[in-house]
Short mmCIF file of C-alpha atoms in Angstrom, two decimals:
data_model
loop_
_atom_site.label_atom_id
_atom_site.label_comp_id
_atom_site.label_asym_id
_atom_site.label_seq_id
_atom_site.Cartn_x
_atom_site.Cartn_y
_atom_site.Cartn_z
CA UNK Q 519 -0.27 0.11 0.51
CA UNK Q 520 2.33 2.74 1.25
CA UNK Q 521 4.88 1.96 -2.13
CA UNK Q 522 2.13 2.95 -3.89
CA UNK Q 523 2.49 6.53 -3.19
CA UNK Q 524 5.09 8.71 -5.61
CA UNK Q 525 5.50 11.98 -5.27
CA UNK Q 526 5.96 14.60 -7.67
CA UNK Q 527 8.49 16.93 -6.40
CA UNK Q 528 11.56 19.87 -6.41
CA UNK Q 529 13.96 19.75 -3.17
CA UNK Q 530 13.06 23.91 -3.32
CA UNK Q 531 9.42 23.65 -3.46
CA UNK Q 532 8.04 24.99 -0.55
CA UNK Q 533 4.32 22.79 -1.79
CA UNK Q 534 6.06 19.45 -2.34
CA UNK Q 535 8.01 20.89 0.88
CA UNK Q 536 5.10 20.32 3.20
CA UNK Q 537 3.76 17.45 1.68
CA UNK Q 538 7.33 15.83 2.76
CA UNK Q 539 6.33 16.27 6.10
CA UNK Q 540 3.39 14.93 6.16
CA UNK Q 541 4.05 11.22 4.30
CA UNK Q 542 7.23 11.90 7.45
CA UNK Q 543 4.52 12.57 10.17
CA UNK Q 544 2.23 9.94 9.17
CA UNK Q 545 5.49 7.45 8.48
CA UNK Q 546 4.44 7.21 4.81
CA UNK Q 547 7.16 5.37 2.43
CA UNK Q 548 6.55 7.18 -0.48
CA UNK Q 549 8.72 6.72 -3.43
CA UNK Q 550 10.39 9.91 -4.84
CA UNK Q 551 10.36 11.57 -8.76
CA UNK Q 552 12.29 14.28 -9.08
CA UNK Q 553 10.41 17.51 -11.46
CA UNK Q 554 14.00 19.56 -12.22
CA UNK Q 555 12.04 22.91 -12.15
CA UNK Q 556 14.60 25.00 -13.86
CA UNK Q 557 16.75 22.32 -16.54
CA UNK Q 558 15.83 22.42 -19.83
CA UNK Q 559 13.41 25.51 -18.98
CA UNK Q 560 11.35 23.13 -16.87
CA UNK Q 561 10.46 19.79 -16.41
CA UNK Q 562 7.06 20.38 -15.51
CA UNK Q 563 5.56 21.95 -18.67
CA UNK Q 564 6.88 18.21 -20.19
CA UNK Q 565 3.67 17.05 -22.06
CA UNK Q 566 3.86 13.99 -19.41
CA UNK Q 567 3.75 15.90 -16.43
CA UNK Q 568 1.52 17.92 -17.88
CA UNK Q 569 -0.87 15.06 -18.44
CA UNK Q 570 -0.76 14.14 -14.60
CA UNK Q 571 -1.06 18.32 -13.36
CA UNK Q 572 -2.97 19.95 -16.33
CA UNK Q 573 -0.80 23.05 -13.22
CA UNK Q 574 2.64 22.25 -14.77
CA UNK Q 575 3.21 23.00 -10.86
CA UNK Q 576 4.44 20.51 -7.94
CA UNK Q 577 3.59 19.01 -5.50
CA UNK Q 578 1.75 15.86 -7.74
CA UNK Q 579 0.27 12.58 -5.28
CA UNK Q 580 -0.13 9.61 -6.96
CA UNK Q 581 -2.12 6.69 -4.85
CA UNK Q 582 -2.84 3.46 -6.02
CA UNK Q 583 -3.04 4.86 -9.59
CA UNK Q 584 -5.56 8.43 -8.77
CA UNK Q 585 -3.60 11.73 -8.73
CA UNK Q 586 -4.37 14.33 -6.39
CA UNK Q 587 -2.86 17.18 -6.74
CA UNK Q 588 -2.63 21.40 -4.62
CA UNK Q 589 -0.12 20.59 -1.63
CA UNK Q 590 -2.83 21.15 1.29
CA UNK Q 591 -5.51 19.12 0.08
CA UNK Q 592 -3.51 16.43 -0.56
CA UNK Q 593 -1.79 16.50 3.77
CA UNK Q 594 -5.82 16.36 3.48
CA UNK Q 595 -6.52 13.71 2.06
CA UNK Q 596 -4.12 11.64 3.85
CA UNK Q 597 -5.08 12.53 6.88
CA UNK Q 598 -8.95 11.01 5.83
CA UNK Q 599 -6.84 7.97 4.67
CA UNK Q 600 -4.00 7.72 6.89
CA UNK Q 601 -5.40 9.38 10.06
CA UNK Q 602 -3.10 7.88 12.72
CA UNK Q 603 -1.17 10.74 13.97
CA UNK Q 604 -3.56 12.86 13.01
CA UNK Q 605 -2.69 16.64 11.25
CA UNK Q 606 -6.09 17.90 11.48
CA UNK Q 607 -7.41 19.19 15.64
CA UNK Q 608 -11.16 17.53 15.99
CA UNK Q 609 -13.32 20.63 16.80
CA UNK Q 610 -14.92 22.62 13.92
CA UNK Q 611 -13.09 26.08 15.29
CA UNK Q 612 -9.91 24.33 15.55
CA UNK Q 613 -9.31 23.07 12.74
CA UNK Q 614 -10.87 26.33 11.17
CA UNK Q 615 -7.99 27.70 13.01
CA UNK Q 616 -5.26 25.14 11.73
CA UNK Q 617 -6.42 25.14 8.11
CA UNK Q 618 -6.48 30.05 8.56
CA UNK Q 619 -3.46 29.45 9.89
CA UNK Q 620 -1.90 27.68 6.24
CA UNK Q 621 -3.64 29.81 3.90
CA UNK Q 622 -2.34 32.60 5.08
CA UNK Q 623 0.95 30.87 4.03
CA UNK Q 624 -0.08 28.78 1.00
CA UNK Q 625 -2.94 31.97 0.04
CA UNK Q 626 -1.58 34.89 1.04
CA UNK Q 627 2.72 34.73 1.28
CA UNK Q 628 3.80 31.78 -0.50
CA UNK Q 629 2.22 32.03 -4.22
CA UNK Q 630 3.40 36.48 -4.42
CA UNK Q 631 7.11 34.43 -4.30
CA UNK Q 632 6.94 31.37 -6.52
CA UNK Q 633 9.44 31.05 -8.71
CA UNK Q 634 7.10 31.85 -12.19
CA UNK Q 635 6.17 34.71 -10.58
CA UNK Q 636 9.74 36.34 -10.10
CA UNK Q 637 11.08 35.59 -13.51
CA UNK Q 638 7.21 36.96 -15.77
CA UNK Q 639 9.24 40.30 -12.50
CA UNK Q 640 11.99 39.77 -14.64
CA UNK Q 641 10.96 39.50 -17.78
CA UNK Q 642 8.24 41.95 -17.94
CA UNK Q 643 9.31 44.52 -14.95
CA UNK Q 644 12.90 44.14 -15.55
CA UNK Q 645 13.41 43.08 -11.95
CA UNK Q 646 16.71 42.02 -10.84
CA UNK Q 647 17.46 39.97 -7.91
CA UNK Q 648 17.98 42.68 -5.52
CA UNK Q 649 14.42 42.90 -6.73
CA UNK Q 650 12.68 40.18 -6.67
CA UNK Q 651 14.44 40.52 -3.10
CA UNK Q 652 12.57 42.71 -2.48
CA UNK Q 653 9.44 41.61 -3.41
CA UNK Q 654 9.95 38.49 -1.59
CA UNK Q 655 10.71 40.29 1.96
CA UNK Q 656 8.16 42.73 1.52
CA UNK Q 657 5.58 39.81 1.43
CA UNK Q 658 7.60 37.62 3.12
CA UNK Q 659 7.02 40.24 5.85
CA UNK Q 660 3.22 41.14 5.52
CA UNK Q 661 2.62 37.81 6.40
CA UNK Q 662 4.28 36.51 8.90
CA UNK Q 663 3.52 40.53 11.15
CA UNK Q 664 -0.33 38.59 11.10
CA UNK Q 665 1.54 35.26 11.90
CA UNK Q 666 2.94 36.56 14.46
CA UNK Q 667 -0.38 38.05 16.13
CA UNK Q 668 -1.71 34.83 15.61
CA UNK Q 669 -0.14 32.66 17.29
CA UNK Q 670 1.18 34.56 19.96
CA UNK Q 671 -1.87 35.70 21.13
CA UNK Q 672 -4.18 32.47 20.69
CA UNK Q 673 -4.70 30.89 23.51
CA UNK Q 674 -4.70 26.77 21.80
CA UNK Q 675 -1.18 28.05 20.51
CA UNK Q 676 1.41 25.32 22.40
CA UNK Q 677 4.57 24.14 21.40
CA UNK Q 678 3.68 24.40 17.54
CA UNK Q 679 1.24 26.76 15.84
CA UNK Q 680 -1.85 24.84 17.87
CA UNK Q 681 -1.13 22.94 20.90
CA UNK Q 682 1.55 20.37 21.68
CA UNK Q 683 1.99 18.35 18.33
CA UNK Q 684 2.43 18.92 13.83
CA UNK Q 685 -0.46 20.51 12.44
CA UNK Q 686 -1.07 21.18 8.99
CA UNK Q 687 -0.29 24.92 9.84
CA UNK Q 688 3.40 23.38 10.58
CA UNK Q 689 3.52 21.88 7.34
CA UNK Q 690 3.43 24.99 5.96
CA UNK Q 691 5.44 27.04 8.42
CA UNK Q 692 8.81 25.81 8.42
CA UNK Q 693 8.69 25.84 4.25
CA UNK Q 694 8.03 29.31 4.58
CA UNK Q 695 10.62 29.64 7.14
CA UNK Q 696 13.89 27.67 4.83
CA UNK Q 697 12.06 31.02 2.53
CA UNK Q 698 12.45 33.61 4.02
CA UNK Q 699 15.73 32.63 5.28
CA UNK Q 700 16.92 32.24 2.28
CA UNK Q 701 15.78 35.54 1.28
CA UNK Q 702 17.58 37.42 4.20
CA UNK Q 703 13.97 38.47 6.23
CA UNK Q 704 14.86 38.83 9.22
CA UNK Q 705 13.20 37.39 12.18
CA UNK Q 706 14.18 39.15 15.09
CA UNK Q 707 10.43 40.76 15.51
CA UNK Q 708 8.95 36.92 15.17
CA UNK Q 709 9.38 35.43 18.23
CA UNK Q 710 6.94 32.75 18.07
CA UNK Q 711 7.21 31.67 14.15
CA UNK Q 712 11.11 31.06 15.83
CA UNK Q 713 9.98 28.85 18.52
CA UNK Q 714 7.30 27.18 16.48
CA UNK Q 715 10.46 26.57 13.86
CA UNK Q 716 13.36 25.40 15.84
CA UNK Q 717 10.57 22.49 18.00
CA UNK Q 718 10.24 21.75 14.53
CA UNK Q 719 13.72 20.92 13.57
CA UNK Q 720 14.45 19.11 16.57
CA UNK Q 721 11.35 16.37 14.84
CA UNK Q 722 13.32 13.69 11.69
CA UNK Q 723 10.10 14.11 9.77
CA UNK Q 724 10.99 17.82 9.17
CA UNK Q 725 14.38 17.26 9.25
CA UNK Q 726 14.06 14.72 6.40
CA UNK Q 727 11.61 16.84 4.32
CA UNK Q 728 13.59 19.52 4.37
CA UNK Q 729 15.51 20.48 0.72
CA UNK Q 730 18.99 19.30 1.41
CA UNK Q 731 18.68 16.35 2.62
CA UNK Q 732 16.43 15.14 -1.25
CA UNK Q 733 18.50 13.45 -3.84
CA UNK Q 734 17.89 16.14 -6.29
CA UNK Q 735 19.23 18.62 -3.72
CA UNK Q 736 23.06 20.09 -5.40
CA UNK Q 737 25.58 19.04 -4.27
CA UNK Q 738 27.43 21.60 -1.42
CA UNK Q 739 29.90 23.62 -2.00
CA UNK Q 740 32.73 22.85 -0.98
CA UNK K 406 -28.82 31.02 16.62
CA UNK K 407 -27.80 32.02 12.72
CA UNK K 408 -28.73 35.98 13.71
CA UNK K 409 -24.98 35.51 15.45
CA UNK K 410 -23.00 35.36 12.31
CA UNK K 411 -21.61 38.14 11.55
CA UNK K 412 -19.69 38.68 8.07
CA UNK K 413 -17.16 41.32 7.95
CA UNK K 414 -17.13 41.86 4.09
CA UNK K 415 -16.80 44.07 0.44
CA UNK K 416 -19.10 44.28 -2.38
CA UNK K 417 -16.23 43.66 -4.97
CA UNK K 418 -13.70 41.21 -3.12
CA UNK K 419 -13.45 37.10 -4.22
CA UNK K 420 -12.76 35.83 -1.05
CA UNK K 421 -15.99 37.53 0.71
CA UNK K 422 -17.69 36.76 -2.00
CA UNK K 423 -16.80 33.46 -1.92
CA UNK K 424 -18.46 32.97 1.62
CA UNK K 425 -21.41 34.78 0.57
CA UNK K 426 -22.51 32.37 -1.97
CA UNK K 427 -21.94 29.33 0.92
CA UNK K 428 -23.98 30.85 3.85
CA UNK K 429 -26.35 31.73 1.01
CA UNK K 430 -26.13 27.69 0.22
CA UNK K 431 -26.33 26.42 3.15
CA UNK K 432 -29.90 29.10 3.78
CA UNK K 433 -28.04 30.76 6.50
CA UNK K 434 -29.19 34.13 7.71
CA UNK K 435 -25.71 36.67 8.32
CA UNK K 436 -25.05 40.54 9.75
CA UNK K 437 -23.51 41.83 6.68
CA UNK K 438 -21.15 44.28 7.83
CA UNK K 439 -18.82 46.13 4.94
CA UNK K 440 -15.58 47.38 5.28
CA UNK K 441 -14.61 49.22 3.13
CA UNK K 442 -10.93 48.52 1.00
CA UNK K 443 -10.24 51.86 -0.69
CA UNK K 444 -11.98 54.79 2.22
CA UNK K 445 -9.90 56.04 4.03
CA UNK K 446 -6.40 54.69 3.04
CA UNK K 447 -8.02 51.33 3.61
CA UNK K 448 -11.24 50.67 6.60
CA UNK K 449 -9.01 46.88 6.96
CA UNK K 450 -5.93 48.90 8.39
CA UNK K 451 -8.80 50.39 11.68
CA UNK K 452 -7.41 48.60 14.94
CA UNK K 453 -10.34 47.30 15.73
CA UNK K 454 -10.61 45.60 12.66
CA UNK K 455 -7.44 45.05 12.63
CA UNK K 456 -7.86 43.32 16.21
CA UNK K 457 -10.72 40.98 14.82
CA UNK K 458 -7.98 39.46 11.58
CA UNK K 459 -4.37 40.80 12.04
CA UNK K 460 -3.95 40.26 8.09
CA UNK K 461 -6.00 43.18 7.67
CA UNK K 462 -7.78 41.64 4.57
CA UNK K 463 -12.03 40.50 4.61
CA UNK K 464 -13.42 38.64 5.08
CA UNK K 465 -13.83 37.26 8.89
CA UNK K 466 -16.59 36.06 10.02
CA UNK K 467 -18.18 36.18 13.51
CA UNK K 468 -20.10 32.83 15.30
CA UNK K 469 -21.63 33.39 19.04
CA UNK K 470 -17.81 35.01 19.32
CA UNK K 471 -15.59 33.22 17.48
CA UNK K 472 -13.64 34.96 15.07
CA UNK K 473 -12.99 33.63 11.98
CA UNK K 474 -10.37 34.37 8.22
CA UNK K 475 -9.71 32.27 5.50
CA UNK K 476 -12.47 31.61 2.93
CA UNK K 477 -11.57 28.33 2.56
CA UNK K 478 -10.97 27.71 5.77
CA UNK K 479 -14.38 29.68 6.61
CA UNK K 480 -16.38 27.41 4.20
CA UNK K 481 -15.01 23.79 5.38
CA UNK K 482 -15.90 25.26 9.42
CA UNK K 483 -19.84 26.49 7.98
CA UNK K 484 -20.18 22.28 6.50
CA UNK K 485 -18.64 20.95 9.17
CA UNK K 486 -20.80 23.32 11.75
CA UNK K 487 -24.18 24.19 9.59
CA UNK K 488 -23.88 20.04 7.86
CA UNK K 489 -26.69 20.56 5.45
CA UNK K 490 -26.80 21.18 2.03
CA UNK K 491 -22.92 19.69 2.41
CA UNK K 492 -20.53 21.57 -0.31
CA UNK K 493 -17.49 18.68 0.20
CA UNK K 494 -18.26 15.45 -1.14
CA UNK K 495 -18.06 12.36 0.58
CA UNK K 496 -15.31 10.78 -0.95
CA UNK K 497 -12.00 11.60 0.14
CA UNK K 498 -11.11 11.95 -3.23
CA UNK K 499 -13.93 13.60 -4.24
CA UNK K 500 -13.03 16.50 -0.96
CA UNK K 501 -9.46 16.24 -2.76
CA UNK K 502 -10.68 17.04 -5.49
CA UNK K 503 -12.77 19.77 -4.93
CA UNK K 504 -10.30 20.92 -3.10
CA UNK K 505 -7.78 21.06 -5.34
CA UNK K 506 -9.46 22.66 -7.60
CA UNK K 507 -10.44 25.08 -4.81
CA UNK K 508 -6.77 25.98 -3.84
CA UNK K 509 -5.99 25.93 -7.95
CA UNK K 510 -7.74 29.05 -8.02
CA UNK K 511 -7.66 30.57 -4.09
CA UNK K 512 -3.96 30.44 -4.45
CA UNK K 513 -2.40 30.48 -7.32
CA UNK K 514 -4.80 32.98 -9.40
CA UNK K 515 -6.70 34.96 -6.90
CA UNK K 516 -3.96 35.96 -4.52
CA UNK K 517 -2.03 37.89 -7.36
CA UNK K 518 -4.62 40.15 -8.72
CA UNK K 519 -5.89 40.91 -5.34
CA UNK K 520 -5.55 44.62 -4.59
CA UNK K 521 -2.79 45.05 -2.57
CA UNK K 522 -0.70 43.52 -4.68
CA UNK K 523 -1.31 45.73 -7.62
CA UNK K 524 -0.42 48.12 -5.40
CA UNK K 525 2.44 47.33 -4.49
CA UNK K 526 2.54 47.16 -8.15
CA UNK K 527 1.97 51.05 -9.10
CA UNK K 528 4.35 52.18 -6.84
CA UNK K 529 7.39 49.47 -6.95
CA UNK K 530 6.66 49.68 -10.56
CA UNK K 531 5.25 52.03 -11.85
CA UNK K 532 2.64 50.02 -13.20
CA UNK K 533 -0.17 51.58 -14.80
CA UNK K 534 -4.39 50.74 -15.34
CA UNK K 535 -3.05 49.48 -18.82
CA UNK K 536 0.50 47.38 -16.83
CA UNK K 537 -2.23 45.81 -14.36
CA UNK K 538 -4.96 44.29 -16.19
CA UNK K 539 -2.47 42.52 -19.58
CA UNK K 540 -0.61 41.22 -15.23
CA UNK K 541 -4.54 40.25 -13.86
CA UNK K 542 -5.33 38.85 -16.93
CA UNK K 543 -1.85 36.53 -17.25
CA UNK K 544 -2.70 34.53 -14.48
CA UNK K 545 -5.85 34.49 -14.92
CA UNK K 546 -6.25 33.19 -18.52
CA UNK K 547 -2.29 30.37 -16.53
CA UNK K 548 -5.16 29.40 -13.78
CA UNK K 549 -8.13 29.20 -16.62
CA UNK K 550 -6.02 27.39 -18.32
CA UNK K 551 -5.39 24.83 -16.21
CA UNK K 552 -9.18 24.80 -14.82
CA UNK K 553 -10.82 24.18 -18.06
CA UNK K 554 -8.78 20.85 -18.43
CA UNK K 555 -9.58 19.70 -14.81
CA UNK K 556 -12.01 20.22 -15.38
CA UNK K 557 -12.98 19.11 -19.11
CA UNK K 558 -11.61 15.53 -18.53
CA UNK K 559 -12.55 14.76 -15.43
CA UNK K 560 -15.46 12.17 -15.06
CA UNK K 561 -16.80 13.58 -11.88
CA UNK K 562 -17.57 17.27 -13.67
CA UNK K 563 -20.91 17.40 -13.43
CA UNK K 564 -23.57 20.40 -13.76
CA UNK K 565 -21.09 21.98 -11.49
CA UNK K 566 -17.25 21.17 -10.70
CA UNK K 567 -18.06 17.94 -9.55
CA UNK K 568 -21.68 17.01 -9.72
CA UNK K 569 -24.56 18.30 -9.77
CA UNK K 570 -24.52 20.05 -6.04
CA UNK K 571 -23.20 22.94 -6.37
CA UNK K 572 -19.64 22.66 -4.22
CA UNK K 573 -16.36 25.11 -1.96
CA UNK K 574 -15.41 24.69 -5.95
CA UNK K 575 -18.29 27.16 -7.57
CA UNK K 576 -17.74 28.81 -4.63
CA UNK K 577 -13.90 30.31 -5.78
CA UNK K 578 -14.81 29.96 -9.19
CA UNK K 579 -17.89 32.25 -9.83
CA UNK K 580 -15.98 35.11 -8.32
CA UNK K 581 -13.29 34.07 -9.82
CA UNK K 582 -15.51 34.57 -12.76
CA UNK K 583 -15.94 37.82 -12.38
CA UNK K 584 -12.79 39.19 -11.89
CA UNK K 585 -12.38 37.32 -15.26
CA UNK K 586 -14.75 40.15 -16.85
CA UNK K 587 -14.07 42.71 -14.81
CA UNK K 588 -10.66 43.13 -16.22
CA UNK K 589 -11.51 41.88 -20.03
CA UNK K 590 -9.63 38.51 -19.94
CA UNK K 591 -11.70 37.34 -23.82
CA UNK K 592 -12.78 33.28 -22.65
CA UNK K 593 -13.60 31.47 -25.54
CA UNK K 594 -11.69 29.72 -24.33
CA UNK K 595 -12.65 27.94 -21.48
CA UNK K 596 -16.48 26.43 -22.40
CA UNK K 597 -16.46 24.23 -19.43
CA UNK K 598 -15.97 26.88 -16.86
CA UNK K 599 -18.30 28.81 -18.96
CA UNK K 600 -21.29 26.45 -19.38
CA UNK K 601 -20.68 26.21 -15.81
CA UNK K 602 -20.89 29.31 -14.98
CA UNK K 603 -24.03 29.72 -15.98
CA UNK K 604 -24.85 27.11 -14.12
CA UNK K 605 -24.45 28.65 -10.77
CA UNK K 606 -25.66 32.11 -11.95
CA UNK K 607 -29.14 30.17 -12.28
CA UNK K 608 -29.60 29.74 -8.54
CA UNK K 609 -30.51 32.63 -6.15
CA UNK K 610 -27.74 31.29 -3.49
CA UNK K 611 -25.71 32.84 -6.12
CA UNK K 612 -27.22 35.88 -8.12
CA UNK K 613 -27.80 37.21 -3.97
CA UNK K 614 -23.57 36.78 -3.67
CA UNK K 615 -23.05 39.44 -6.13
CA UNK K 616 -21.39 42.38 -6.03
CA UNK K 617 -23.80 44.12 -7.46
CA UNK K 618 -26.25 43.19 -4.91
CA UNK K 619 -24.38 43.77 -1.58
CA UNK K 620 -25.90 47.38 0.29
CA UNK K 621 -21.69 48.89 0.01
CA UNK K 622 -21.78 48.68 -3.86
CA UNK K 623 -21.79 52.50 -5.55
CA UNK K 624 -24.29 52.76 -7.18
CA UNK K 625 -25.47 52.19 -10.93
CA UNK K 626 -24.04 54.46 -13.57
CA UNK K 627 -27.51 56.60 -14.62
#
């Protein structure tokens, strides 16, 4: 059963990173098939992959022949079909809070810093790396400001975003944090986010999902 | 009970429009409190509203004193607490498909055309209305191309995005369609999207949720 799970991803894709975290938290084995987003104009645009995911984006999960797209939808699917351990709380208000924290990042932060958007800014607005960095930091800072308020000011925040076990929200927080570091966003103003990121980083499930731990990551510079 | 529901929104906000559709489909009465996103620099930035939603975005739903943000999370909350009629199918694969269609729009299309992003393009890249239009049409066309493939090519597509009753996916499709028309995107290439939009438009629940039907919409030009 578990070996039927195939994940098409890319080492540095935030959305694929989220799904890797969820698979690891649930202890699910899966076959990883890397899709290189830059080489040869982007392997995600090849007809074979487009047939799997017409959006030509990663990730894409295949489970026993059925194809699933969109990282949050994939994680909810895994949570419904492999319930232990749960990645969403049991009560509707708690579930809504976890989903809102996840969507704050997955809807209002991450898509703005996605590769295809940065490519468009370069092509249409002649944005160089410095301008792309300013753009990326602006939207991450905007999201992190709100996320910090929602985490620091809420009684349900625990060791993780919601309570003392990791949820869908943490699976979105850690990849976005990785991006924030990559773009050199100063993180002093987000103590709760940093604390939760640290708690996640202590878990093997998060460490094994990290971009640099993937087979398709480039070798570190000597 | 129902009168305890308070929706903070804005007539032309796609995300608020989604929640209005869901509330109407479920036959739930609610009090509408408009937040004007442009007047006085944007009422969403006022301290009273920021205390409700630190993201300073609409919508925000208050249910008996509890505050909920993020339109898809709000709709799933309504579906869990007021299950009839359901806005998600019962089977995990069907639920994943509906969520993926919704997220295609809510994550990968809508946030790029949001007011705050267009304001940033104007301020940082001197984008005028023509350039903002080109930007908006580019991302809607990119999303609609994939959405059309995913709808036209799938056996589960019915009168609506998934089967013959409206779901979360239709609640996202109709507001995005409204935006596509607003930005004058040619729609010839999306026959399935157009057909589903038409089926939705025949329902009172969608018509009453339309931007122009809201109390805070400006009077039509004479």
